[in-house]
Amino acid sequence: MIDADGVHTLGRVVAQAGEIADLLDRSLTGAPTVLVQADNTWRTLAAAIAVGLRGGLIAVISGHAAKSEYDLALEDIQPDAVIASPQAIATWQVDDGELPVVGEAFPGWSVRAAASRRTRGVERWRGGVAIAMTSGSTGRPKCVVQSEEALRYAGQATIDAVGLEPGDPVGALVPLSSVAAFCFGLHLPAMLGSPMVCLDRWSPEDAVALLRDEKVAWTMLVPTMALQLSLVPGSDGALTSLRAMTVGGGPMNATALERAERHLGTRFLRVFGMSECLGHTTPLPAEDADVRLGRDGRPFPGTLVRIVGADGAPLPDGEVGNAQVRGPSLFVGYARDGVPVPPEVTADGFFPTGDRARINDDGTINILGREKQVIIRGGRNLDINEVEAAVAAIPGVAQVCIVPVPDDLLGERAAALVVWSGEPLDLDGVRRELAAADFPKFKWPEFVYDVAHLPQNRVGKLDRSGAISLASSLAAAGIAAPAGTTAGPAVP
């Protein structure tokens, strides 16, 4: 394993894991549920192995989590032990009476175990072996419980699709505290017997250098991160070692992705998945760009995706409706009061994803956005994904996010936050391009902001709430005005 501290051999990682497992064995009776501060270092892998050696369940949480997030995890998971750094322990205000220190996991990092010294067992998790918290972008963060079978299935399906072989270095660039990163950044390379290459904190410049220097064969990024790589000076042709880069977890535009992959010298695989049903579609590296970048892959073997109408009845291929999925990587449930609450599924076992989608004639899928991702302008609904796709096709646009800003007269207006790779255009310039593309005028954005980067959450996904707040504050400050005026200066 390679991280910011250097190279860590399998022997060292396993030896440290054994020491932690022995400490847990001495401190607790029974298989434990352990809440671990997950960072992108060898510590997370060692802690995961240690919990596995004890037959336990690992729950991962970001070291940057607020006290409210820790409290939520404590309430939902009810762990028997906690492993974390002094900084996290202080931020979370961990109760010394309920979780006293029983030893040290890593230099400075403490292991805290339940004062009762007896675990609640892992049978309560009904086959779950790992828990991670969602980003909360669609409401209250949820603690998703995944089984060993689901992790292995999703990992093997990805290995087969990409054509990875034992020894191929795998990049772990997304924080390992997320469900998908734990599966594909930690569990997958362990299954494959491959070097795990970690980036401790997101920096596009550092990411390009790491992927290039360590000759990483595959990694997974969210679109905002992937597109940022192409803006790094000197990144032209830098990622030729990558067999492919899987991109998912946020809005994507084929034009922007094609420009970026051509610049970087690799191939993107546009996929669809979710914490509740891990990475359940993918294209293949050998497929044409219009399939790899313009669609969201085909279901993994054994996974079924269907599109239903408002009445729940399946729709024929080509029609747009609500996506539902059933397959081996479907989660055990959401952790609540220390047990998994099974997902709400249809009578025949399909899980509603909350996404609008279409199945094409060749079996590929197009995810068309969340079911309620619209701007309501003067009583007229504007599809955010449609407007984003139109703006993203403008030459020089690297990334774009369309968000609503409040308006006393119309209720909401559309604002575009744009990261430019070329010369920025003002509002009039953007509208000229949209007019030339014959994009309907009533859908044009009424504010355009030149920004250095789009707001992101901790796992690198687009933070739409942050984007809305940024655009609303800029509009309220009068930095840009509606219809016919130009945008203000670049916003950091």
XYZ file of N, CA, C and O in Angstrom, residues 114-301:
752
model
N -16.543 -0.270 24.821
C -17.702 -0.095 25.690
C -17.372 -0.468 27.125
O -16.695 -1.467 27.385
N -17.831 0.355 28.059
C -17.528 0.144 29.475
C -18.073 -1.192 29.980
O -17.529 -1.790 30.919
N -19.129 -1.701 29.337
C -19.722 -2.976 29.757
C -18.800 -4.161 29.456
O -18.940 -5.241 30.025
N -17.822 -3.950 28.523
C -16.853 -4.965 28.107
C -17.505 -6.176 27.428
O -16.871 -7.210 27.280
N -18.739 -6.038 27.010
C -19.412 -7.114 26.291
C -20.079 -6.519 25.056
O -20.772 -5.504 25.151
N -19.847 -7.133 23.904
C -20.427 -6.603 22.673
C -21.884 -7.039 22.536
O -22.348 -7.950 23.229
N -22.557 -6.383 21.599
C -23.932 -6.767 21.293
C -23.971 -7.836 20.205
O -25.044 -8.199 19.746
N -22.784 -8.306 19.807
C -22.728 -9.319 18.766
C -22.949 -8.716 17.389
O -23.395 -7.573 17.255
N -22.608 -9.472 16.359
C -22.809 -8.981 15.002
C -23.986 -9.654 14.318
O -24.327 -9.300 13.182
N -24.624 -10.585 15.001
C -25.809 -11.214 14.426
C -26.893 -10.170 14.171
O -27.707 -10.322 13.254
N -26.847 -9.110 14.966
C -27.850 -8.043 14.806
C -27.787 -7.397 13.425
O -28.755 -6.766 12.992
N -26.660 -7.541 12.719
C -26.510 -6.881 11.415
C -26.974 -7.754 10.251
O -26.900 -7.332 9.105
N -27.460 -8.948 10.525
C -28.092 -9.809 9.516
C -27.223 -9.994 8.269
O -27.671 -9.850 7.135
N -25.949 -10.284 8.507
C -25.024 -10.528 7.408
C -24.227 -9.311 6.988
O -23.342 -9.420 6.135
N -24.482 -8.168 7.559
C -23.722 -6.962 7.238
C -22.323 -7.030 7.816
O -22.124 -7.540 8.922
N -21.330 -6.540 7.046
C -19.946 -6.530 7.522
C -19.331 -5.135 7.493
O -18.275 -4.907 8.073
N -19.970 -4.196 6.802
C -19.417 -2.849 6.687
C -20.551 -1.834 6.649
O -21.608 -2.080 6.054
N -20.302 -0.688 7.289
C -21.276 0.403 7.298
C -20.550 1.696 6.957
O -19.451 1.951 7.447
N -21.153 2.494 6.091
C -20.626 3.827 5.809
C -21.787 4.793 5.694
O -22.905 4.409 5.346
N -21.504 6.038 5.978
C -22.536 7.065 5.993
C -22.643 7.722 4.619
O -21.639 8.029 3.983
N -23.857 7.933 4.146
C -24.050 8.654 2.896
C -23.755 10.126 3.117
O -23.653 10.606 4.248
N -23.645 10.872 2.008
C -23.297 12.290 2.109
C -24.428 13.143 2.637
O -24.226 14.291 3.028
N -25.650 12.625 2.620
C -26.779 13.420 3.084
C -27.246 14.440 2.077
O -27.967 15.373 2.424
N -26.863 14.279 0.795
C -27.245 15.255 -0.229
C -28.737 15.222 -0.510
O -29.282 16.142 -1.110
N -29.421 14.145 -0.118
C -30.861 14.049 -0.331
C -31.604 14.007 1.003
O -32.691 13.448 1.100
N -31.048 14.632 2.036
C -31.706 14.665 3.331
C -30.769 14.224 4.444
O -29.563 14.380 4.360
N -31.323 13.649 5.524
C -30.548 13.194 6.670
C -29.553 12.127 6.235
O -29.908 11.180 5.543
N -28.279 12.268 6.616
C -27.315 11.212 6.271
C -27.785 9.863 6.791
O -28.348 9.767 7.885
N -27.544 8.824 5.990
C -27.974 7.482 6.359
C -26.752 6.583 6.488
O -25.785 6.720 5.743
N -26.801 5.659 7.426
C -25.731 4.695 7.618
C -26.114 3.414 6.877
O -27.024 2.691 7.296
N -25.423 3.161 5.769
C -25.783 2.066 4.871
C -25.012 0.807 5.255
O -23.785 0.822 5.347
N -25.721 -0.290 5.453
C -25.130 -1.570 5.854
C -24.964 -2.446 4.612
O -25.942 -2.727 3.905
N -23.720 -2.883 4.363
C -23.435 -3.728 3.206
C -22.899 -5.088 3.658
O -22.198 -5.192 4.666
N -23.197 -6.103 2.873
C -22.743 -7.460 3.173
C -21.432 -7.760 2.455
O -21.059 -7.079 1.494
N -20.747 -8.817 2.909
C -19.529 -9.275 2.238
C -19.842 -9.698 0.806
O -19.087 -9.423 -0.124
N -20.980 -10.343 0.616
C -21.364 -10.801 -0.714
C -21.546 -9.626 -1.667
O -21.146 -9.696 -2.847
N -22.144 -8.541 -1.179
C -22.365 -7.371 -2.030
C -21.043 -6.723 -2.422
O -20.847 -6.344 -3.586
N -20.121 -6.603 -1.460
C -18.820 -6.005 -1.750
C -18.053 -6.847 -2.770
O -17.448 -6.310 -3.710
N -18.070 -8.163 -2.582
C -17.338 -9.051 -3.503
C -17.964 -9.035 -4.897
O -17.257 -9.047 -5.908
N -19.273 -9.032 -4.947
C -19.952 -9.025 -6.248
C -19.630 -7.750 -7.022
O -19.253 -7.806 -8.201
N -19.773 -6.598 -6.362
C -19.513 -5.332 -7.047
C -18.050 -5.220 -7.457
O -17.729 -4.741 -8.553
N -17.154 -5.671 -6.581
C -15.738 -5.626 -6.903
C -15.379 -6.527 -8.070
O -14.678 -6.117 -8.996
N -15.874 -7.766 -8.061
C -15.537 -8.709 -9.129
C -16.138 -8.279 -10.458
O -15.505 -8.433 -11.520
N -17.360 -7.743 -10.428
C -17.985 -7.281 -11.663
C -17.170 -6.151 -12.289
O -17.029 -6.072 -13.515
N -16.620 -5.291 -11.443
C -15.792 -4.198 -11.944
C -14.461 -4.714 -12.477
O -13.988 -4.280 -13.538
N -13.835 -5.615 -11.754
C -12.572 -6.224 -12.200
C -12.753 -6.858 -13.578
O -11.940 -6.672 -14.491
N -13.838 -7.601 -13.753
C -14.091 -8.286 -15.021
C -14.361 -7.289 -16.148
O -13.866 -7.460 -17.270
N -15.146 -6.265 -15.855
C -15.516 -5.302 -16.894
C -14.307 -4.502 -17.370
O -14.123 -4.284 -18.575
N -13.467 -4.064 -16.439
C -12.302 -3.249 -16.788
C -11.180 -4.104 -17.351
O -10.348 -3.633 -18.131
N -11.148 -5.396 -16.972
C -10.066 -6.268 -17.394
C -8.846 -6.155 -16.509
O -7.709 -6.303 -16.968
N -9.065 -5.912 -15.219
C -7.947 -5.787 -14.282
C -7.356 -7.156 -13.973
O -8.068 -8.167 -13.953
N -6.052 -7.166 -13.704
C -5.343 -8.394 -13.383
C -4.625 -8.234 -12.053
O -4.298 -7.111 -11.641
N -4.360 -9.329 -11.348
C -3.623 -9.241 -10.084
C -2.314 -8.477 -10.270
O -1.573 -8.711 -11.223
N -2.064 -7.562 -9.371
C -0.860 -6.735 -9.452
C -1.084 -5.385 -10.091
O -0.229 -4.502 -9.971
N -2.237 -5.174 -10.755
C -2.528 -3.859 -11.335
C -2.774 -2.852 -10.217
O -3.702 -3.036 -9.417
N -1.980 -1.780 -10.130
C -2.208 -0.791 -9.077
C -3.586 -0.144 -9.198
O -4.035 0.204 -10.293
N -4.257 -0.008 -8.070
C -5.592 0.588 -8.009
C -5.526 1.854 -7.179
O -4.959 1.857 -6.076
N -6.092 2.943 -7.700
C -6.056 4.223 -7.004
C -7.233 4.406 -6.069
O -8.381 4.150 -6.438
N -6.950 4.831 -4.838
C -7.987 5.185 -3.860
C -7.885 6.684 -3.624
O -7.148 7.138 -2.746
N -8.591 7.463 -4.451
C -8.497 8.917 -4.387
C -9.688 9.546 -3.692
O -9.601 10.654 -3.176
N -10.826 8.854 -3.696
C -12.022 9.323 -3.013
C -11.932 8.901 -1.545
O -11.443 7.807 -1.251
N -12.374 9.742 -0.601
C -12.262 9.380 0.819
C -12.862 8.018 1.134
O -13.994 7.720 0.746
N -12.101 7.192 1.860
C -12.510 5.832 2.167
C -13.639 5.759 3.186
O -14.095 4.664 3.527
N -14.115 6.897 3.655
C -15.256 6.917 4.558
C -16.568 6.814 3.802
O -17.635 6.708 4.423
N -16.538 6.856 2.462
C -17.764 6.699 1.678
C -17.971 5.228 1.351
O -17.030 4.437 1.311
N -19.235 4.862 1.102
C -19.563 3.463 0.834
C -18.840 2.968 -0.416
O -18.202 1.911 -0.416
N -18.945 3.744 -1.504
C -18.356 3.310 -2.774
C -16.838 3.239 -2.690
O -16.218 2.301 -3.209
N -16.204 4.216 -2.048
C -14.743 4.216 -1.957
C -14.245 3.057 -1.108
O -13.210 2.448 -1.414
N -14.962 2.701 -0.045
C -14.564 1.562 0.767
C -14.621 0.284 -0.063
O -13.727 -0.567 0.013
N -15.659 0.158 -0.897
C -15.796 -1.032 -1.737
C -14.745 -1.064 -2.833
O -14.008 -2.042 -2.964
N -14.662 0.008 -3.621
C -13.841 -0.025 -4.831
C -12.407 0.457 -4.613
O -11.522 0.124 -5.396
N -12.177 1.241 -3.546
C -10.833 1.732 -3.291
C -10.044 0.895 -2.312
O -8.813 0.917 -2.325
N -10.730 0.140 -1.444
C -10.057 -0.677 -0.435
C -10.342 -2.167 -0.631
O -9.431 -2.978 -0.742
N -11.613 -2.523 -0.709
C -11.969 -3.937 -0.799
C -11.551 -4.534 -2.139
O -11.038 -5.664 -2.189
N -11.753 -3.803 -3.243
C -11.415 -4.329 -4.568
C -9.933 -4.641 -4.725
O -9.585 -5.751 -5.149
N -9.019 -3.706 -4.414
C -7.603 -4.068 -4.556
C -7.178 -5.187 -3.614
O -6.276 -5.973 -3.946
N -7.818 -5.296 -2.446
C -7.500 -6.411 -1.551
C -7.916 -7.736 -2.187
O -7.191 -8.731 -2.127
N -9.108 -7.754 -2.807
C -9.562 -8.949 -3.532
C -8.605 -9.302 -4.657
O -8.295 -10.466 -4.887
N -8.138 -8.264 -5.362
C -7.324 -8.456 -6.558
C -5.873 -8.807 -6.226
O -5.147 -9.328 -7.064
N -5.462 -8.524 -4.977
C -4.062 -8.719 -4.618
C -3.175 -7.704 -5.298
O -2.093 -8.025 -5.794
N -3.635 -6.451 -5.310
C -2.934 -5.383 -6.029
C -2.512 -4.260 -5.093
O -3.120 -4.051 -4.034
N -1.475 -3.516 -5.480
C -1.101 -2.337 -4.702
C -2.266 -1.345 -4.617
O -2.969 -1.125 -5.602
N -2.455 -0.784 -3.447
C -3.488 0.219 -3.196
C -2.778 1.561 -3.092
O -1.926 1.760 -2.224
N -3.104 2.482 -4.006
C -2.418 3.769 -4.096
C -3.362 4.851 -3.598
O -4.406 5.107 -4.203
N -3.006 5.495 -2.475
C -3.918 6.414 -1.791
C -3.482 7.876 -1.907
O -2.293 8.193 -1.836
N -4.478 8.729 -2.033
C -4.274 10.177 -1.955
C -4.944 10.644 -0.675
O -6.144 10.427 -0.479
N -4.171 11.278 0.228
C -4.713 11.581 1.554
C -5.696 12.736 1.551
O -6.632 12.762 2.332
N -5.508 13.711 0.671
C -6.483 14.806 0.547
C -6.520 15.241 -0.907
O -5.520 15.170 -1.614
N -7.679 15.696 -1.346
C -7.865 15.966 -2.764
C -7.082 17.177 -3.233
O -7.178 18.266 -2.685
N -6.286 16.959 -4.248
C -5.579 18.004 -4.975
C -5.439 17.507 -6.398
O -4.822 16.451 -6.616
N -6.010 18.187 -7.395
C -5.897 17.714 -8.778
C -4.444 17.544 -9.216
O -4.109 16.568 -9.905
N -3.581 18.463 -8.798
C -2.167 18.376 -9.174
C -1.524 17.132 -8.570
O -0.805 16.386 -9.266
N -1.776 16.892 -7.285
C -1.211 15.712 -6.637
C -1.782 14.422 -7.211
O -1.084 13.410 -7.330
N -3.070 14.459 -7.564
C -3.714 13.271 -8.116
C -3.092 12.889 -9.458
O -2.805 11.707 -9.703
N -2.867 13.864 -10.328
C -2.246 13.582 -11.628
C -0.859 12.976 -11.428
O -0.498 11.971 -12.050
N -0.075 13.592 -10.536
C 1.287 13.095 -10.294
C 1.273 11.679 -9.725
O 2.065 10.820 -10.135
N 0.369 11.407 -8.804
C 0.301 10.090 -8.175
C -0.106 9.016 -9.186
O 0.517 7.946 -9.270
N -1.144 9.290 -9.953
C -1.615 8.317 -10.938
C -0.543 8.032 -11.987
O -0.349 6.889 -12.408
N 0.160 9.075 -12.391
C 1.218 8.931 -13.409
C 2.427 8.200 -12.841
O 2.902 7.223 -13.421
N 2.914 8.637 -11.682
C 4.167 8.103 -11.148
C 4.030 6.657 -10.677
O 4.984 5.868 -10.777
N 2.864 6.309 -10.142
C 2.658 4.940 -9.632
C 2.060 4.024 -10.688
O 1.741 2.879 -10.401
N 1.882 4.563 -11.913
C 1.361 3.772 -13.040
C 0.068 3.034 -12.659
O -0.092 1.822 -12.901
N -0.853 3.794 -12.073
C -2.137 3.231 -11.647
C -2.918 2.751 -12.870
O -2.990 3.439 -13.890
N -3.496 1.551 -12.758
C -4.215 0.953 -13.885
C -5.699 1.298 -13.895
O -6.331 1.299 -14.951
N -6.255 1.571 -12.719
C -7.689 1.897 -12.647
C -7.959 2.692 -11.382
O -7.335 2.471 -10.340
N -8.885 3.611 -11.475
C -9.358 4.326 -10.304
C -10.788 4.764 -10.550
O -11.320 4.659 -11.666
N -11.405 5.253 -9.515
C -12.785 5.723 -9.575
C -12.836 7.145 -9.042
O -12.251 7.445 -7.995
N -13.502 8.040 -9.783
C -13.660 9.421 -9.344
C -15.078 9.893 -9.633
O -15.753 9.358 -10.515
N -15.496 10.907 -8.907
C -16.744 11.572 -9.265
C -16.437 12.572 -10.381
O -15.279 12.976 -10.564
N -17.427 12.983 -11.172
C -17.157 13.810 -12.352
C -16.414 15.102 -12.065
O -15.528 15.498 -12.841
N -16.748 15.784 -10.970
C -16.062 17.038 -10.676
C -14.566 16.828 -10.529
O -13.762 17.626 -11.010
N -14.163 15.725 -9.893
C -12.741 15.429 -9.728
C -12.093 15.059 -11.063
O -11.009 15.545 -11.401
N -12.765 14.196 -11.825
C -12.194 13.735 -13.091
C -11.940 14.906 -14.041
O -10.891 14.983 -14.690
N -12.886 15.818 -14.114
C -12.733 16.952 -15.017
C -11.653 17.924 -14.537
O -10.979 18.563 -15.337
N -11.481 18.017 -13.224
C -10.432 18.893 -12.690
C -9.040 18.425 -13.101
O -8.132 19.239 -13.270
N -8.873 17.116 -13.268
C -7.557 16.599 -13.652
C -7.100 17.174 -14.984
O -5.913 17.439 -15.196
N -8.041 17.373 -15.907
C -7.684 17.857 -17.240
C -7.297 19.334 -17.244
O -6.761 19.830 -18.239
N -7.551 20.032 -16.143
C -7.203 21.453 -16.050
C -5.834 21.671 -15.418
O -5.360 22.801 -15.339
N -5.188 20.586 -14.970
C -3.875 20.694 -14.334
C -2.814 20.992 -15.399
O -2.729 20.281 -16.402
N -2.017 22.036 -15.213
C -0.942 22.310 -16.179
C -0.011 21.113 -16.331
O 0.388 20.492 -15.344
N 0.302 20.761 -17.570
C 1.191 19.646 -17.820
C 0.541 18.283 -17.765
O 1.226 17.258 -17.792
N -0.802 18.236 -17.686
C -1.491 16.942 -17.584
C -1.786 16.317 -18.941
O -2.341 15.217 -19.008
N -1.418 16.961 -20.014
C -1.663 16.438 -21.350
C -0.971 15.082 -21.528
O 0.255 14.981 -21.431
N -1.753 14.030 -21.731
C -1.204 12.698 -21.925
C -0.616 12.062 -20.684
O 0.106 11.063 -20.782
N -0.946 12.581 -19.505
C -0.293 12.120 -18.275
C -0.834 10.798 -17.746
O -0.181 10.144 -16.934
N -2.025 10.375 -18.188
C -2.653 9.213 -17.562
C -2.778 8.028 -18.513
O -3.748 7.267 -18.478
N -1.784 7.839 -19.345
C -1.828 6.733 -20.305
C -1.704 5.364 -19.632
O -2.050 4.344 -20.239
N -1.224 5.316 -18.389
C -1.124 4.016 -17.702
C -2.496 3.489 -17.296
O -2.660 2.288 -17.082
N -3.472 4.386 -17.179
C -4.810 3.976 -16.765
C -5.482 3.163 -17.862
O -5.680 3.647 -18.976
N -5.870 1.929 -17.533
C -6.662 1.135 -18.466
C -8.012 1.802 -18.660
O -8.581 1.787 -19.757
N -8.515 2.365 -17.576
C -9.766 3.115 -17.616
C -9.928 3.841 -16.297
O -9.300 3.493 -15.294
N -10.782 4.868 -16.308
C -11.166 5.555 -15.079
C -12.689 5.529 -15.005
O -13.368 6.010 -15.911
N -13.206 4.939 -13.948
C -14.653 4.897 -13.748
C -15.120 6.223 -13.169
O -14.538 6.728 -12.207
N -16.175 6.776 -13.762
C -16.676 8.087 -13.362
C -18.168 7.964 -13.075
O -18.940 7.503 -13.923
N -18.565 8.352 -11.894
C -19.978 8.291 -11.531
C -20.234 9.055 -10.255
O -19.323 9.569 -9.613
N -21.513 9.146 -9.892
C -21.867 9.801 -8.643
C -22.202 11.267 -8.771
O -22.233 11.984 -7.779
N -22.458 11.741 -9.997
C -22.811 13.138 -10.174
C -23.188 13.421 -11.608
O -23.071 12.547 -12.482
N -23.640 14.646 -11.886
C -24.030 15.001 -13.253
C -22.850 14.887 -14.205
O -21.724 15.257 -13.878
N -23.109 14.356 -15.413
C -22.041 14.160 -16.390
C -22.495 14.622 -17.765
O -23.665 14.483 -18.116
N -21.546 15.163 -18.510
C -21.817 15.591 -19.864
C -20.810 14.946 -20.798
O -19.599 15.006 -20.561
N -21.301 14.319 -21.867
C -20.434 13.565 -22.765
C -19.377 14.444 -23.417
O -18.226 14.024 -23.579
N -19.749 15.661 -23.788
C -18.794 16.542 -24.462
C -17.630 16.884 -23.551
O -16.461 16.811 -23.947
N -17.942 17.258 -22.302
C -16.889 17.622 -21.350
C -16.013 16.424 -21.030
O -14.785 16.541 -20.934
N -16.624 15.248 -20.867
C -15.846 14.050 -20.562
C -14.929 13.662 -21.715
O -13.780 13.276 -21.508
N -15.420 13.786 -22.943
C -14.592 13.416 -24.093
C -13.396 14.342 -24.224
O -12.282 13.902 -24.518
N -13.612 15.642 -24.004
C -12.485 16.574 -24.049
C -11.452 16.205 -22.992
O -10.244 16.215 -23.244
N -11.927 15.868 -21.794
C -11.012 15.584 -20.684
C -10.244 14.288 -20.910
O -9.028 14.236 -20.682
N -10.910 13.224 -21.362
C -10.195 11.962 -21.539
C -9.203 12.045 -22.690
O -8.128 11.446 -22.638
N -9.554 12.790 -23.735
C -8.620 12.956 -24.850
C -7.382 13.709 -24.398
O -6.257 13.372 -24.758
N -7.577 14.713 -23.551
C -6.456 15.489 -23.029
C -5.559 14.637 -22.129
O -4.330 14.697 -22.228
N -6.170 13.826 -21.283
C -5.417 13.058 -20.289
C -4.792 11.794 -20.869
O -3.859 11.239 -20.284
N -5.330 11.319 -21.988
C -4.779 10.118 -22.606
C -5.290 8.832 -22.004
O -4.575 7.825 -21.978
N -6.539 8.844 -21.501
C -7.109 7.634 -20.919
C -8.511 7.437 -21.442
O -8.937 8.106 -22.399
N -9.265 6.520 -20.834
C -10.645 6.285 -21.204
C -11.514 6.344 -19.955
O -11.204 5.713 -18.947
N -12.592 7.112 -20.038
C -13.559 7.184 -18.953
C -14.657 6.155 -19.176
O -15.069 5.901 -20.310
N -15.124 5.582 -18.084
C -16.278 4.687 -18.095
C -17.363 5.334 -17.249
O -17.256 5.394 -16.025
N -18.367 5.833 -17.917
C -19.465 6.511 -17.212
C -20.412 5.456 -16.652
O -20.947 4.627 -17.394
N -20.610 5.466 -15.329
C -21.369 4.396 -14.670
C -22.484 4.981 -13.811
O -22.561 6.185 -13.584
N -23.331 4.079 -13.334
C -24.363 4.468 -12.382
C -24.352 3.489 -11.226
O -24.244 2.270 -11.415
N -24.450 4.007 -10.035
C -24.538 3.195 -8.835
C -24.955 4.084 -7.680
O -25.118 5.292 -7.840
N -25.125 3.498 -6.541
C -25.509 4.258 -5.363
C -25.044 3.507 -4.126
O -24.705 2.310 -4.196
N -25.009 4.190 -3.006
C -24.553 3.546 -1.774
C -25.368 2.302 -1.478
O -24.854 1.305 -0.961
N -26.657 2.354 -1.815
C -27.549 1.252 -1.498
C -27.424 0.060 -2.454
O -27.869 -1.043 -2.132
N -26.869 0.282 -3.639
C -26.701 -0.803 -4.619
C -25.456 -0.468 -5.432
O -25.524 0.216 -6.448
N -24.321 -0.947 -4.986
C -23.018 -0.450 -5.415
C -22.749 -0.644 -6.900
O -22.875 -1.748 -7.424
N -22.378 0.456 -7.571
C -21.863 0.460 -8.933
C -22.500 -0.534 -9.860
O -21.820 -1.364 -10.455
N -23.824 -0.489 -10.032
C -24.477 -1.621 -10.681
C -24.579 -1.524 -12.199
O -25.204 -2.389 -12.819
N -23.991 -0.536 -12.823
C -23.885 -0.517 -14.280
C -22.491 -0.055 -14.696
O -21.821 0.672 -13.951
N -22.059 -0.462 -15.898
C -20.793 0.020 -16.451
C -20.742 -0.286 -17.943
O -21.320 -1.292 -18.390
N -20.070 0.556 -18.735
C -19.714 0.171 -20.098
C -18.377 -0.576 -20.053
O -17.829 -0.825 -18.971
N -17.848 -0.916 -21.211
C -16.549 -1.575 -21.311
C -15.535 -0.627 -21.933
O -15.900 0.226 -22.755
N -14.261 -0.749 -21.582
C -13.245 0.161 -22.129
C -13.180 0.150 -23.655
O -12.836 1.159 -24.273
N -13.503 -0.972 -24.275
C -13.377 -1.083 -25.730
C -14.533 -0.435 -26.482
O -14.460 -0.291 -27.707
N -15.570 -0.033 -25.782
C -16.730 0.537 -26.471
C -16.448 1.962 -26.943
O -15.580 2.658 -26.420
N -17.220 2.385 -27.944
C -17.044 3.715 -28.519
C -17.379 4.795 -27.497
O -18.115 4.573 -26.536
N -16.867 5.997 -27.757
C -17.057 7.109 -26.833
C -18.528 7.447 -26.636
O -18.934 7.832 -25.534
N -19.351 7.304 -27.680
C -20.749 7.676 -27.518
C -21.465 6.749 -26.532
O -22.411 7.159 -25.859
N -20.969 5.499 -26.414
C -21.524 4.568 -25.438
C -20.896 4.798 -24.067
O -21.585 4.887 -23.054
N -19.575 4.902 -24.014
C -18.875 5.058 -22.732
C -19.215 6.373 -22.043
O -19.265 6.442 -20.808
N -19.415 7.428 -22.815
C -19.543 8.767 -22.244
C -20.936 9.359 -22.376
O -21.311 10.247 -21.615
N -21.704 8.862 -23.340
C -23.031 9.420 -23.554
C -24.133 8.660 -22.858
O -25.282 9.098 -22.840
N -23.789 7.502 -22.282
C -24.775 6.685 -21.571
C -24.170 6.242 -20.245
O -23.019 6.537 -19.963
N -24.957 5.530 -19.465
C -24.513 5.172 -18.115
C -24.313 3.678 -17.938
O -24.534 3.120 -16.864
N -23.848 3.013 -19.006
C -23.474 1.621 -18.910
C -24.634 0.649 -18.995
O -25.797 1.039 -19.173
N -24.297 -0.621 -18.878
C -25.274 -1.712 -18.820
C -25.199 -2.357 -17.443
O -24.150 -2.308 -16.793
N -26.276 -2.978 -16.992
C -26.243 -3.609 -15.661
C -25.174 -4.695 -15.574
O -24.895 -5.397 -16.544
N -24.565 -4.816 -14.383
C -23.667 -5.931 -14.105
C -24.426 -7.254 -14.341
O -25.646 -7.320 -14.141
N -23.725 -8.303 -14.733
C -24.377 -9.609 -14.847
C -25.050 -9.986 -13.530
O -24.428 -9.965 -12.468
